[in-house]
Short mmCIF file of C-alpha atoms and ligand atoms in Angstrom, two decimals:
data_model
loop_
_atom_site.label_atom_id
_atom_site.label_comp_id
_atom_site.label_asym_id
_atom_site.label_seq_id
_atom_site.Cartn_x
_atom_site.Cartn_y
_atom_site.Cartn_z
CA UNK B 1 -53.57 -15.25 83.52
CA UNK B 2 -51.35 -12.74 85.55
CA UNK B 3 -47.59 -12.85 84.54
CA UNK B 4 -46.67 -13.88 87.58
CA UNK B 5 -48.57 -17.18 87.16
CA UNK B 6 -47.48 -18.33 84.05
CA UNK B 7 -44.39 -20.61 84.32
CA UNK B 8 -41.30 -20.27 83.34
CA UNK B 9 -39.58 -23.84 82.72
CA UNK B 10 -36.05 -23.72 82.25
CA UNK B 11 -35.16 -26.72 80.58
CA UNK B 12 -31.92 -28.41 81.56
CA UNK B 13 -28.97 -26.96 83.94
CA UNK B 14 -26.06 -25.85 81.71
CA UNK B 15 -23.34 -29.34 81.17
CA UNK B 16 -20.14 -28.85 82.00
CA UNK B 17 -20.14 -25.72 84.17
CA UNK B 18 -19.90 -24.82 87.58
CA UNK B 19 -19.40 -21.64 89.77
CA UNK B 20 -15.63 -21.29 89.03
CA UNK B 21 -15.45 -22.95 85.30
CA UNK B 22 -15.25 -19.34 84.01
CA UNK B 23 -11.55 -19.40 85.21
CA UNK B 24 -10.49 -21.78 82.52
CA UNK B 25 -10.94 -19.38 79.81
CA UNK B 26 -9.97 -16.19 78.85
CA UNK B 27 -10.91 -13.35 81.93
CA UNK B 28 -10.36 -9.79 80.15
CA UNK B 29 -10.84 -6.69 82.36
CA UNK B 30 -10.19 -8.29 85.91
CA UNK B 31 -8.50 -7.23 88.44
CA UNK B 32 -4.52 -8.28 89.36
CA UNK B 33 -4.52 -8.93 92.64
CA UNK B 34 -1.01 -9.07 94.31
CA UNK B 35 -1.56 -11.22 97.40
CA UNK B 36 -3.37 -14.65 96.56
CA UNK B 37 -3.97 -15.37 99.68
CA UNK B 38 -5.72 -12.02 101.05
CA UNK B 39 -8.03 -12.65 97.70
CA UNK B 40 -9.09 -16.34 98.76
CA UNK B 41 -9.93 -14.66 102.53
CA UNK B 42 -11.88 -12.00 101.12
CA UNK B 43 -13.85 -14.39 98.96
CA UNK B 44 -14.44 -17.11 101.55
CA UNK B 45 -15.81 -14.68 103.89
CA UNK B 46 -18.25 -13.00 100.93
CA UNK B 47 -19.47 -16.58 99.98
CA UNK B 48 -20.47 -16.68 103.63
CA UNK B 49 -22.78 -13.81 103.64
CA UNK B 50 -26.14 -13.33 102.88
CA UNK B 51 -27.48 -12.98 99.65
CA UNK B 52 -28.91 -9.69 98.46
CA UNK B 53 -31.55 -10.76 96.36
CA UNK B 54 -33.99 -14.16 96.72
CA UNK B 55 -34.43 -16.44 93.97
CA UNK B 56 -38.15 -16.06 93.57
CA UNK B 57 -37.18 -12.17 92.77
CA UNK B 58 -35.26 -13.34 90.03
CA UNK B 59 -37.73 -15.92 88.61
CA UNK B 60 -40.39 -12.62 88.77
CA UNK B 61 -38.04 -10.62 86.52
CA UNK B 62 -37.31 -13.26 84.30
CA UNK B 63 -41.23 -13.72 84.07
CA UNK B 64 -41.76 -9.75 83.52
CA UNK B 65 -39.07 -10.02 80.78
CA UNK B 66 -40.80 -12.32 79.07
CA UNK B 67 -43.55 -10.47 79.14
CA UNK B 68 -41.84 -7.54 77.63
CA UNK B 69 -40.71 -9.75 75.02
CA UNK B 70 -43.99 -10.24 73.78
CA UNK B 71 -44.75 -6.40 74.09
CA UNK B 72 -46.86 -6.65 76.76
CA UNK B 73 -44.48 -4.21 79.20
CA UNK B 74 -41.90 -1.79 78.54
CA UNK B 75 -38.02 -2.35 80.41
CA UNK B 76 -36.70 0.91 81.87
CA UNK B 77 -33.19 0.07 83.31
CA UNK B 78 -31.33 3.06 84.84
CA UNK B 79 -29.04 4.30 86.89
CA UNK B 80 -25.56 5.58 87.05
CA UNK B 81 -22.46 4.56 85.06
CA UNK B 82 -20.57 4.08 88.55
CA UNK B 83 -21.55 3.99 91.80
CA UNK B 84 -18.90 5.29 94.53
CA UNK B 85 -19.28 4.11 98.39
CA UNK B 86 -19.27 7.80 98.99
CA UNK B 87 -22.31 8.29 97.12
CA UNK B 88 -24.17 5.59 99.11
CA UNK B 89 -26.22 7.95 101.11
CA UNK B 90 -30.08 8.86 101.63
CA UNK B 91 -30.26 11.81 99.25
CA UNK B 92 -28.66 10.61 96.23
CA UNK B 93 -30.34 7.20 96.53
CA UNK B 94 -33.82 8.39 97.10
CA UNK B 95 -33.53 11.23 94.28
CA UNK B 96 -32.14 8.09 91.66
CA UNK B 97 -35.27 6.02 92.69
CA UNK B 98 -37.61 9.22 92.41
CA UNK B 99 -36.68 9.85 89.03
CA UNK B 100 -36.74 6.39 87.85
CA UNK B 101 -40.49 6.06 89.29
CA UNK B 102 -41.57 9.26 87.81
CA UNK B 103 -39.66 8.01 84.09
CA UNK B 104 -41.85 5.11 84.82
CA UNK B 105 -45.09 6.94 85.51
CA UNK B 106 -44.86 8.81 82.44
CA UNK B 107 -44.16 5.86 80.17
CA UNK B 108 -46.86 3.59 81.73
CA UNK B 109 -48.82 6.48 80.98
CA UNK B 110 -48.24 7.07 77.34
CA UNK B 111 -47.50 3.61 76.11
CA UNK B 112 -50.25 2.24 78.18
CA UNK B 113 -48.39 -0.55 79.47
CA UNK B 114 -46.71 -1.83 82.02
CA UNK B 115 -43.22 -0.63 83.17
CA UNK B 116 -40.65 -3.53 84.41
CA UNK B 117 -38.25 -1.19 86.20
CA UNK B 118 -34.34 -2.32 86.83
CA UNK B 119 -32.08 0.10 88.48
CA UNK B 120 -28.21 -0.16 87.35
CA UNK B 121 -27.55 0.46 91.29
CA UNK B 122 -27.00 -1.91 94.38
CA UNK B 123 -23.92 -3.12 93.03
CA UNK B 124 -22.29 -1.04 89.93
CA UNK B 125 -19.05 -0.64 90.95
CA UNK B 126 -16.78 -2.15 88.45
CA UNK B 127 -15.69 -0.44 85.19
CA UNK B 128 -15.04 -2.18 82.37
CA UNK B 129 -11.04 0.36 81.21
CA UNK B 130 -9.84 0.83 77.81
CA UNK B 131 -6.11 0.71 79.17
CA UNK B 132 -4.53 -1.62 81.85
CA UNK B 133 -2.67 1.31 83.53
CA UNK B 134 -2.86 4.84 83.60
CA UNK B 135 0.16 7.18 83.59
CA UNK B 136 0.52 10.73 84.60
CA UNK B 137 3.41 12.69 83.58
CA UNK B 138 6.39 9.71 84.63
CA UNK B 139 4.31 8.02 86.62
CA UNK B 140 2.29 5.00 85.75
CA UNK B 141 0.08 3.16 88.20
CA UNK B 142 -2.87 0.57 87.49
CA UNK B 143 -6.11 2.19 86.05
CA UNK B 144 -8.97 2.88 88.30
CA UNK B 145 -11.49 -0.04 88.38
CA UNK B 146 -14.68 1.07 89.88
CA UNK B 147 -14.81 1.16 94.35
CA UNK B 148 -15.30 -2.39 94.34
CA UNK B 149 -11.46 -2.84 92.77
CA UNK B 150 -9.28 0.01 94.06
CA UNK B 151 -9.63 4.19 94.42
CA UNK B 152 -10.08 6.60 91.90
CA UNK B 153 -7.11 8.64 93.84
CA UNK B 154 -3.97 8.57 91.87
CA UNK B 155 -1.76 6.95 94.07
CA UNK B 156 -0.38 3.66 94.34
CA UNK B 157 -1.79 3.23 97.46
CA UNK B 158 -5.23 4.14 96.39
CA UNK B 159 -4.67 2.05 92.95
CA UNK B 160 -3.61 -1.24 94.49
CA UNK B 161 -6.56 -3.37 93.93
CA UNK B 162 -7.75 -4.45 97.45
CA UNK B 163 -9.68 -7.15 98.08
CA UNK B 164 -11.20 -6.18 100.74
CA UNK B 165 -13.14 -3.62 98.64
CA UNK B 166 -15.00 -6.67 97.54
CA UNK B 167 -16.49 -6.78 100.92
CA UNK B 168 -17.24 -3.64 100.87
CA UNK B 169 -18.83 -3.89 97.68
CA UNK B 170 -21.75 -6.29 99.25
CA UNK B 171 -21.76 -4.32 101.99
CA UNK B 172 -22.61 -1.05 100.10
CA UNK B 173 -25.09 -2.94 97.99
CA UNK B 174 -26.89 -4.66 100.71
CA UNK B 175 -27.46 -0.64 102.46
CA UNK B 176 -28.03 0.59 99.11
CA UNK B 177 -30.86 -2.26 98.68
CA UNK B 178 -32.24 -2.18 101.88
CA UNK B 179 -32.91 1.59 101.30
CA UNK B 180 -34.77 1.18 98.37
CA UNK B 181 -36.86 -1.66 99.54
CA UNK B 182 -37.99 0.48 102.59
CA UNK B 183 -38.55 3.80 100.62
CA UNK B 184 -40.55 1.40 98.36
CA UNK B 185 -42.12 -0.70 101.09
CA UNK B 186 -43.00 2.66 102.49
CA UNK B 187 -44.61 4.42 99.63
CA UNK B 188 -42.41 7.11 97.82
CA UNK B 189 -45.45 10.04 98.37
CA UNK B 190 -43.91 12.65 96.24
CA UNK B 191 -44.85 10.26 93.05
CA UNK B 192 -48.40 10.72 94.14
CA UNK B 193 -48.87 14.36 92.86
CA UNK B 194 -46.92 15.43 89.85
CA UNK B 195 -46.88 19.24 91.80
CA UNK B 196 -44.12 17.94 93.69
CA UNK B 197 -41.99 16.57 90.66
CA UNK B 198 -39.79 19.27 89.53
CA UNK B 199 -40.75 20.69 86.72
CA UNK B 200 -39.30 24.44 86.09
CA UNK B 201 -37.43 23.29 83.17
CA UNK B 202 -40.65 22.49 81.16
CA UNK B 203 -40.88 25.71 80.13
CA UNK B 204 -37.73 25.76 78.52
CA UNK B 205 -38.96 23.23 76.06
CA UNK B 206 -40.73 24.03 72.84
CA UNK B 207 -43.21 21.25 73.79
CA UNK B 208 -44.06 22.95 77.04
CA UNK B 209 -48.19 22.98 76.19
CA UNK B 210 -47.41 19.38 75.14
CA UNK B 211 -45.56 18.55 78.45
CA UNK B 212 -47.61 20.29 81.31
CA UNK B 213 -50.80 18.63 79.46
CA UNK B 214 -49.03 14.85 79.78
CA UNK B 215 -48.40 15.97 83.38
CA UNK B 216 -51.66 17.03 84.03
CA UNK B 217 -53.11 13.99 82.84
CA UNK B 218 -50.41 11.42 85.07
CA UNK B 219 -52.29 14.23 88.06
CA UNK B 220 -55.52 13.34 87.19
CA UNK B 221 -55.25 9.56 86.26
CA UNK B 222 -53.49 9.06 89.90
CA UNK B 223 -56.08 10.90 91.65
CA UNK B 224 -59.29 9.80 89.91
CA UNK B 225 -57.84 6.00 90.61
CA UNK B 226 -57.20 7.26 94.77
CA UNK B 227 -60.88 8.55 94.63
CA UNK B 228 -61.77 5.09 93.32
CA UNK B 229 -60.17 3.62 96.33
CA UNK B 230 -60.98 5.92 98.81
CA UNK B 231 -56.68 6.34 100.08
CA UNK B 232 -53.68 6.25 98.18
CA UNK B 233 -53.48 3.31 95.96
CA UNK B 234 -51.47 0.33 97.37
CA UNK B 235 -49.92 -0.41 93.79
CA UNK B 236 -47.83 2.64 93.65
CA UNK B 237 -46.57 2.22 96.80
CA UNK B 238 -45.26 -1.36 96.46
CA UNK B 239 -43.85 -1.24 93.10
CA UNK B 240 -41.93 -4.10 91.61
CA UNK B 241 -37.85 -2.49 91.32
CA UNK B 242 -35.48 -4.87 90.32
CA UNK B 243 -31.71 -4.25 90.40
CA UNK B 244 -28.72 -4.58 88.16
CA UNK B 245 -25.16 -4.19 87.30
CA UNK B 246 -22.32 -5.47 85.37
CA UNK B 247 -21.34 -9.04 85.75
CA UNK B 248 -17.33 -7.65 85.45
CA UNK B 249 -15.56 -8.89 88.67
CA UNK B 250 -15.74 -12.54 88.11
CA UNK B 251 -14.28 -13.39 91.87
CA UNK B 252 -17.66 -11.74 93.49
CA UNK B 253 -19.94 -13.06 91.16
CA UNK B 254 -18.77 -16.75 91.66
CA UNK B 255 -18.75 -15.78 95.44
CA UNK B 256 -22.55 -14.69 95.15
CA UNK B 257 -23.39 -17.52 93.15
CA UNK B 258 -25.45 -20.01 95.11
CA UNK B 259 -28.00 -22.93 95.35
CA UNK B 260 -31.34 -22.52 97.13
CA UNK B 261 -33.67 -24.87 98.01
CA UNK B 262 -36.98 -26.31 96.16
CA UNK B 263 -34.78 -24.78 93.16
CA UNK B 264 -32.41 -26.64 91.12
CA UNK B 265 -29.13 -24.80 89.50
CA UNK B 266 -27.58 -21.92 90.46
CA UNK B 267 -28.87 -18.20 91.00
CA UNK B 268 -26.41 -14.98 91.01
CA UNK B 269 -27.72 -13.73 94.16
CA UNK B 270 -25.82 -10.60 94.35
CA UNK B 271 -28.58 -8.95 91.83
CA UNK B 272 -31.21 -9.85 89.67
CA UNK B 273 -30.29 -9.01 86.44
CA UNK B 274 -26.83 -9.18 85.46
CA UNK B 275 -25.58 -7.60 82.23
CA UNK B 276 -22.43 -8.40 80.19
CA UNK B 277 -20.57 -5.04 79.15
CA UNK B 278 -19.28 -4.74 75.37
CA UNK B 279 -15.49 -5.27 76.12
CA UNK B 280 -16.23 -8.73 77.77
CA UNK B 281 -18.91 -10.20 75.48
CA UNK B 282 -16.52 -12.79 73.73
CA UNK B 283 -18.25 -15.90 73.35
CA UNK B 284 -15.65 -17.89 74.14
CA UNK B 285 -14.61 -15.98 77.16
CA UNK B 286 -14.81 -15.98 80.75
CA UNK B 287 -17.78 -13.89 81.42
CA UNK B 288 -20.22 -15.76 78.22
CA UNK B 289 -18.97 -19.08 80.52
CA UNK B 290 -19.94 -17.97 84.26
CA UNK B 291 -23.21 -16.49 82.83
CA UNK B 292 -24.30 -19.41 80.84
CA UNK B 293 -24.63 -21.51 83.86
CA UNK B 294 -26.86 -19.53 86.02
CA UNK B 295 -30.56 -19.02 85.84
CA UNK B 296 -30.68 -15.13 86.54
CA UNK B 297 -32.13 -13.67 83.26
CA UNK B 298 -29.24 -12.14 81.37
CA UNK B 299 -28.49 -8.92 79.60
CA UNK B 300 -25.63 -8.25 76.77
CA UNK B 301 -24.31 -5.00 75.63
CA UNK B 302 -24.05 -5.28 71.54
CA UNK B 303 -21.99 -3.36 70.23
CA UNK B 304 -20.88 -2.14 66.18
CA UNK B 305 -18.72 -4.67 65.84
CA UNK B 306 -20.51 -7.71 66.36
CA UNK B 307 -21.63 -9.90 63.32
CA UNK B 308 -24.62 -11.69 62.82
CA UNK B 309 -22.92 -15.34 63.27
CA UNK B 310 -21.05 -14.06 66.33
CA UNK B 311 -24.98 -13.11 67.98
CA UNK B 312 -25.98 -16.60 66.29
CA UNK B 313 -23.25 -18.44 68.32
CA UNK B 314 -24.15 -16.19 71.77
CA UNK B 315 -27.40 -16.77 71.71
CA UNK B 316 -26.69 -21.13 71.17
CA UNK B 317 -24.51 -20.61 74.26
CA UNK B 318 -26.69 -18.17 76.23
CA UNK B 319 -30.02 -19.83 75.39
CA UNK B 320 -30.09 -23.04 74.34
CA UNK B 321 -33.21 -23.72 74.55
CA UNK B 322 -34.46 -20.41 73.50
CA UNK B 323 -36.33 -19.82 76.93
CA UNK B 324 -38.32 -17.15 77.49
CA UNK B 325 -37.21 -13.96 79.75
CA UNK B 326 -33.22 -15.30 79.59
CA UNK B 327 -32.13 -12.99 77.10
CA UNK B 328 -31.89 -9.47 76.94
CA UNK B 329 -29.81 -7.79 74.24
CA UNK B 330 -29.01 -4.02 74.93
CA UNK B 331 -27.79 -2.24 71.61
CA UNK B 332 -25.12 0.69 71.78
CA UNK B 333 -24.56 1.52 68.23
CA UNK B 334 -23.88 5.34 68.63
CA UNK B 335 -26.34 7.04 66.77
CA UNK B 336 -24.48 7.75 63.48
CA UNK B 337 -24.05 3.80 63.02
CA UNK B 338 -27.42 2.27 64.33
CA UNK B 339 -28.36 2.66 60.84
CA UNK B 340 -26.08 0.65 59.41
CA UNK B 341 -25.09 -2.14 62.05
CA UNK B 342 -28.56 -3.18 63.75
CA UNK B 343 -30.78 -4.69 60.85
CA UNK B 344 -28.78 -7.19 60.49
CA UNK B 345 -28.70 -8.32 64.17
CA UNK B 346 -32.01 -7.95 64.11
CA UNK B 347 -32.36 -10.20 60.92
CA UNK B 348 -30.55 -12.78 62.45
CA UNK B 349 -32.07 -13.04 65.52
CA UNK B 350 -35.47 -13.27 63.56
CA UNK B 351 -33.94 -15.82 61.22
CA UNK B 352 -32.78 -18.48 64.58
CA UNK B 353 -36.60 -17.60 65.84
CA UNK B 354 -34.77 -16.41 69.20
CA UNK B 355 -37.01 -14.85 71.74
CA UNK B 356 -35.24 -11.96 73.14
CA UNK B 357 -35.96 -8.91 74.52
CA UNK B 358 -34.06 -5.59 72.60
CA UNK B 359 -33.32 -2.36 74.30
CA UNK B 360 -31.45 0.43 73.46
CA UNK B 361 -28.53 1.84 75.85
CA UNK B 362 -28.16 5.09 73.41
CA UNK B 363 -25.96 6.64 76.12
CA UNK B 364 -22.62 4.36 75.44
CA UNK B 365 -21.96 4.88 71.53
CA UNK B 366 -22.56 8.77 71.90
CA UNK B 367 -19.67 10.00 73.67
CA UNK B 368 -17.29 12.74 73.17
CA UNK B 369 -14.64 14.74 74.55
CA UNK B 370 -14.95 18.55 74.40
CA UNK B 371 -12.15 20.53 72.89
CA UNK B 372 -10.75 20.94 76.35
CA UNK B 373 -10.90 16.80 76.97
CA UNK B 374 -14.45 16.61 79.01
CA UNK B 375 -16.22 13.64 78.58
CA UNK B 376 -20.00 14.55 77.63
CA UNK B 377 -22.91 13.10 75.31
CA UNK B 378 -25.44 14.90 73.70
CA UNK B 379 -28.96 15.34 74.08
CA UNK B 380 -30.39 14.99 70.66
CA UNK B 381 -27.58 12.48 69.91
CA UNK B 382 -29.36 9.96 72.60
CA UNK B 383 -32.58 11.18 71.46
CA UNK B 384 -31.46 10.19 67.88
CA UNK B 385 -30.41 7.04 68.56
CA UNK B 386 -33.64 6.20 70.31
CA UNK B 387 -35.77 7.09 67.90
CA UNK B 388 -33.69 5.47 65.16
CA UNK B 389 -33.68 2.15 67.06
CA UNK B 390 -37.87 2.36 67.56
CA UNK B 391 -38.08 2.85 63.68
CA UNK B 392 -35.56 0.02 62.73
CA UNK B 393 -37.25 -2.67 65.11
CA UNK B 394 -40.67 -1.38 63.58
CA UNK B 395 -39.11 -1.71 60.02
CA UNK B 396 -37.59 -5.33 60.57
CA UNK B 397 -40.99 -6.57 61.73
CA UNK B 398 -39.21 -6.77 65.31
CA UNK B 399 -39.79 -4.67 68.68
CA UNK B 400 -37.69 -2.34 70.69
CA UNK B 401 -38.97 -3.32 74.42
CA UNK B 402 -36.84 -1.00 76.38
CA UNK B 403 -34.06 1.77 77.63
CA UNK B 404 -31.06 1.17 79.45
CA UNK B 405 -29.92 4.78 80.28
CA UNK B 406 -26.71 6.14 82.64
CA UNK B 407 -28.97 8.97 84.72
CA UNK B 408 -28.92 10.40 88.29
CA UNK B 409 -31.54 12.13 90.03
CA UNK B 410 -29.44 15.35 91.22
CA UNK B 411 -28.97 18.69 89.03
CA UNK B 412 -25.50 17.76 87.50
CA UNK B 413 -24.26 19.60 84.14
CA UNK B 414 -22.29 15.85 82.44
CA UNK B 415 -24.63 16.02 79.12
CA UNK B 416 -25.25 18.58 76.48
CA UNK B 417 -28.41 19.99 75.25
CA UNK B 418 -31.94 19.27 76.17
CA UNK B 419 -34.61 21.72 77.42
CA UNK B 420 -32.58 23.90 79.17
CA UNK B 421 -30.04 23.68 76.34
CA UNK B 422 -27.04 23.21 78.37
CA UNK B 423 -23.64 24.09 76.95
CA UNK B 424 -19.60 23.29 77.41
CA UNK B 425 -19.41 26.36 79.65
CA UNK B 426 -22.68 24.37 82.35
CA UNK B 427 -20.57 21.77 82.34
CA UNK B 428 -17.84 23.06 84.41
CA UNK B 429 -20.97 23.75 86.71
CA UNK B 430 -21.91 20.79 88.19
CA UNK B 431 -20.07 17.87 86.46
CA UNK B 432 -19.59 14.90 89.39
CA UNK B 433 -19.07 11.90 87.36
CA UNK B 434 -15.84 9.81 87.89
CA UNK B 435 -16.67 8.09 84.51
CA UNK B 436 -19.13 8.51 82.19
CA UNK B 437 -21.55 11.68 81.79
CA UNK B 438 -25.18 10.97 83.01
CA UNK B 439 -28.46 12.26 81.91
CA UNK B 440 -29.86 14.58 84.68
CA UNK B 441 -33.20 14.73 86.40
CA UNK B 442 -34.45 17.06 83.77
CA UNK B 443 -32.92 15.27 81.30
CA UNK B 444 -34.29 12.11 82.23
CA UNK B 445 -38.21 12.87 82.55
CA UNK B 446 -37.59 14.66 79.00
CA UNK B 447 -36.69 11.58 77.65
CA UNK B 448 -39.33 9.24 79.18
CA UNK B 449 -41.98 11.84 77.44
CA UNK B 450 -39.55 12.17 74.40
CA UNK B 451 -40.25 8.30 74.33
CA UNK B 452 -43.66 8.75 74.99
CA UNK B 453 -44.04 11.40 72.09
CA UNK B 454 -42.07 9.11 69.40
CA UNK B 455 -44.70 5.83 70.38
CA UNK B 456 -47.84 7.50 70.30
CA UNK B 457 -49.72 6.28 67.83
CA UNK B 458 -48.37 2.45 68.09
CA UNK B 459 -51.20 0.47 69.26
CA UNK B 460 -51.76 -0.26 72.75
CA UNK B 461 -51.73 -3.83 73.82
CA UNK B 462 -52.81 -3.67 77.86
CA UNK B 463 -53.12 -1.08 80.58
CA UNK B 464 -51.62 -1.53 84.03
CA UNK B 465 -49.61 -0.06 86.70
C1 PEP D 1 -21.68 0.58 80.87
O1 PEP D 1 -22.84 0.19 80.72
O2 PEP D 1 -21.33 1.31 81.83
C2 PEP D 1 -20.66 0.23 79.86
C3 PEP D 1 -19.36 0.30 80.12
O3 PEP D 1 -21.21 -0.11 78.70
P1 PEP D 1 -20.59 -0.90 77.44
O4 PEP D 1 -20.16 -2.24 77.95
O5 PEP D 1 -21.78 -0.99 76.53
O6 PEP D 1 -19.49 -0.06 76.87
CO1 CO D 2 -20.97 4.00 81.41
#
């Protein structure tokens, strides 16, 4: 039976939670807005708009993450740490989907399974801060938030969180989304023939025989299945792409949140997969109580510091009733402390015989500042990570079923090393984040055959684009 087939039946709706119950517990990392009542018209008129997503999309993903949980697919979620409304045009969209397809080319290729892809786009703009307010020489104004809160400008007027942003927010999301469906809907061509992928920096690497030959291969598989079917195959034109972002804002997420009908409980229908970022993940707080209640499957960031009875208690409130495709649980250990901080998660999530799917973000415990205060990761540092967190799943009898990775499709210069080996001085070349530093294009397809490399050799379970 097809994936898509199989039912998922949720069990119960959540007792004792609605839409808004988040705000009678603790809300860290939101917003202060000073006028109530320009909030409440901002998030009357959002609750009136369209959704951006259907409910039948999000029943699909949660059926293709349970599928991933029983290693029959592979979850590449990617996308960039922010995105700005200025950056909501054709050329940085379509380059973010290109690489993301082409990522999921070559690990459908090597692992011989199928790819569930999730962008972090169509709706990332809020930022999780360390600090409440920023301050510049004497002057001290509230920290940025992401474009959906306030500007990134230092001034107060820029600062002032708006509401209205949270309009534009949706609005930037629906054009973001509408793109993507069309270039999808369309067929992306350039993922047809791996000539027009750019690939220059291949010989930089010293796996370049290794590379071009994986490349070659993706050529001739894509081809030899077009012969088949006489004209470009339908299937890589109309690939599933899902979308994410981080369930931070509370006030637009319980403004998106909606019934449907022939469905019972509520859906998040401002993306399909919401995540929960490390600073918010307190069980007891606001954004553990707004996500329990709806049936969008869920992702968590975990993080060093949890304990095994903390994940215990999140996964009693997240999953009840241990359903499959709910529960996605994204490590970010950094990749000094993977080592010592994720066999026991993984123990204990083997001991409550939870079904969840693990991935690895290894972009969010490897940064650093430079000597002259640049945030940057590096290369091998994600690499490492990665590869640790495939051999500690593998070890604990468990599975690592994905990537969540921070990447853009444009030449920038945010992380260090790979192929081309780029240093502290390339990064004053083309660094564009507002936040955190992003794998490049390069970067990226390196690290989908890095990925590709480090799991050959594990048994292949099914083969399908
Ligand atoms: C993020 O994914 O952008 C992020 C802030 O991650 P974390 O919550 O894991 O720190
Ligand atoms: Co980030």
């Amino acid at each position: 039976m097809r994936s898509s087939e199989r039912s998922i039946t949720p069990v119960r709706e959540a007792k004792d939670w609605s839409p808004a119950s988040w705000q009678t517990r603790p809300a860290v990392q939101q917003p202060r807005y000073p006028d109530a009542g320009e909030l409440e018209r901002a998030l009357v008129k959002l609750a009136a708009l369209p959704p951006l997503v259907t409910s039948w999309e999000v029943m699909n993903l949660r059926r293709q993450i349970a599928d991933a949980q029983e290693g029959r697919s592979f979850l590449l979620q990617g996308g960039d740490c922010a995105e700005s409304f200025d950056d909501c045009s054709s050329g940085l969209i379509s380059n973010r989907l290109k690489v993301l397809l082409q990522m999921s080319l070559v690990l459908v290729h090597g692992l011989k399974l199928p790819v569930v892809r999730v962008g972090r786009f169509a709706g990332q703009y809020a930022k999780p801060r360390s600090a409440d307010v920023e301050t510049r020489g004497d002057v001290t104004l509230p920290c940025y938030r992401g474009d959906i809160v306030n500007g990134v400008d230092f001034t107060e007027a820029a600062r002032r969180p708006d509401p209205q942003r949270l309009i534009e927010g949706h609005s930037h999301s629906a054009l973001t989304m509408n793109f993507v469906r069309a270039l999808i809907d369309g067929g992306f061509a350039d993922l047809h023939h791996p000539e027009y992928w750019d690939l220059d920096w291949v010989r930089y690497s010293p796996l370049q025989n290794e590379y071009q030959r994986m490349v070659e291969s993706i050529g001739d598989s894509l081809r030899f299945m077009e012969t088949l079917h006489g004209a470009p195959i339908g299937s890589f034109s109309r690939v599933d792409f899902y979308t994410s972002h981080e369930a931070l804002v509370l006030h637009y997420e319980q403004a998106q949140t909606r019934q449907v009908p022939r469905q019972w409980g509520w859906f998040n229908l401002s993306t399909h997969f919401p995540w929960i970022g490390m600073r918010t993940a307190d069980v007891d707080g606001a954004h553990i109580e707004y996500c329990r209640g709806i049936r969008n499957p869920i992702g968590v960031k975990v993080g060093p510091s949890v304990k095994p009875e903390q994940l215990k208690r999140l996964l009693a409130v997240l999953n009840p009733d241990n359903e499959p495709g709910r529960l996605t649980l994204i490590h970010r250990m950094g990749a000094d402390k993977i080592e010592q901080y994720l066999p026991a998660l993984v123990e204990a999530v083997k001991s409550e015989g939870a079904r969840v799917l693990w991935t690895c973000d290894p972009m969010h415990g490897n940064t650093e500042s430079t000597n002259v205060g640049v945030k940057t990761r590096r290369f091998e540092n994600i690499r490492g990570e990665l590869d640790r967190a495939f051999d500690i799943h593998a070890a604990c009898g468990s599975r690592l079923g994905g990537v969540h990775l921070e990447l853009t499709g444009e030449n920038v210069t945010e992380c260090l090393g790979g192929a081309r080996d780029l240093t502290e001085t390339d990064l004053a070349r083309a660094y564009r984040s507002t936040v955190d530093p992003r794998l490049n294009y390069e970067q990226s397809i390196e690290l989908a055959m890095l990925i590709v490399r480090k799991q050959a050799g594990s048994a292949p379970v099914a083969r399908s684009v």
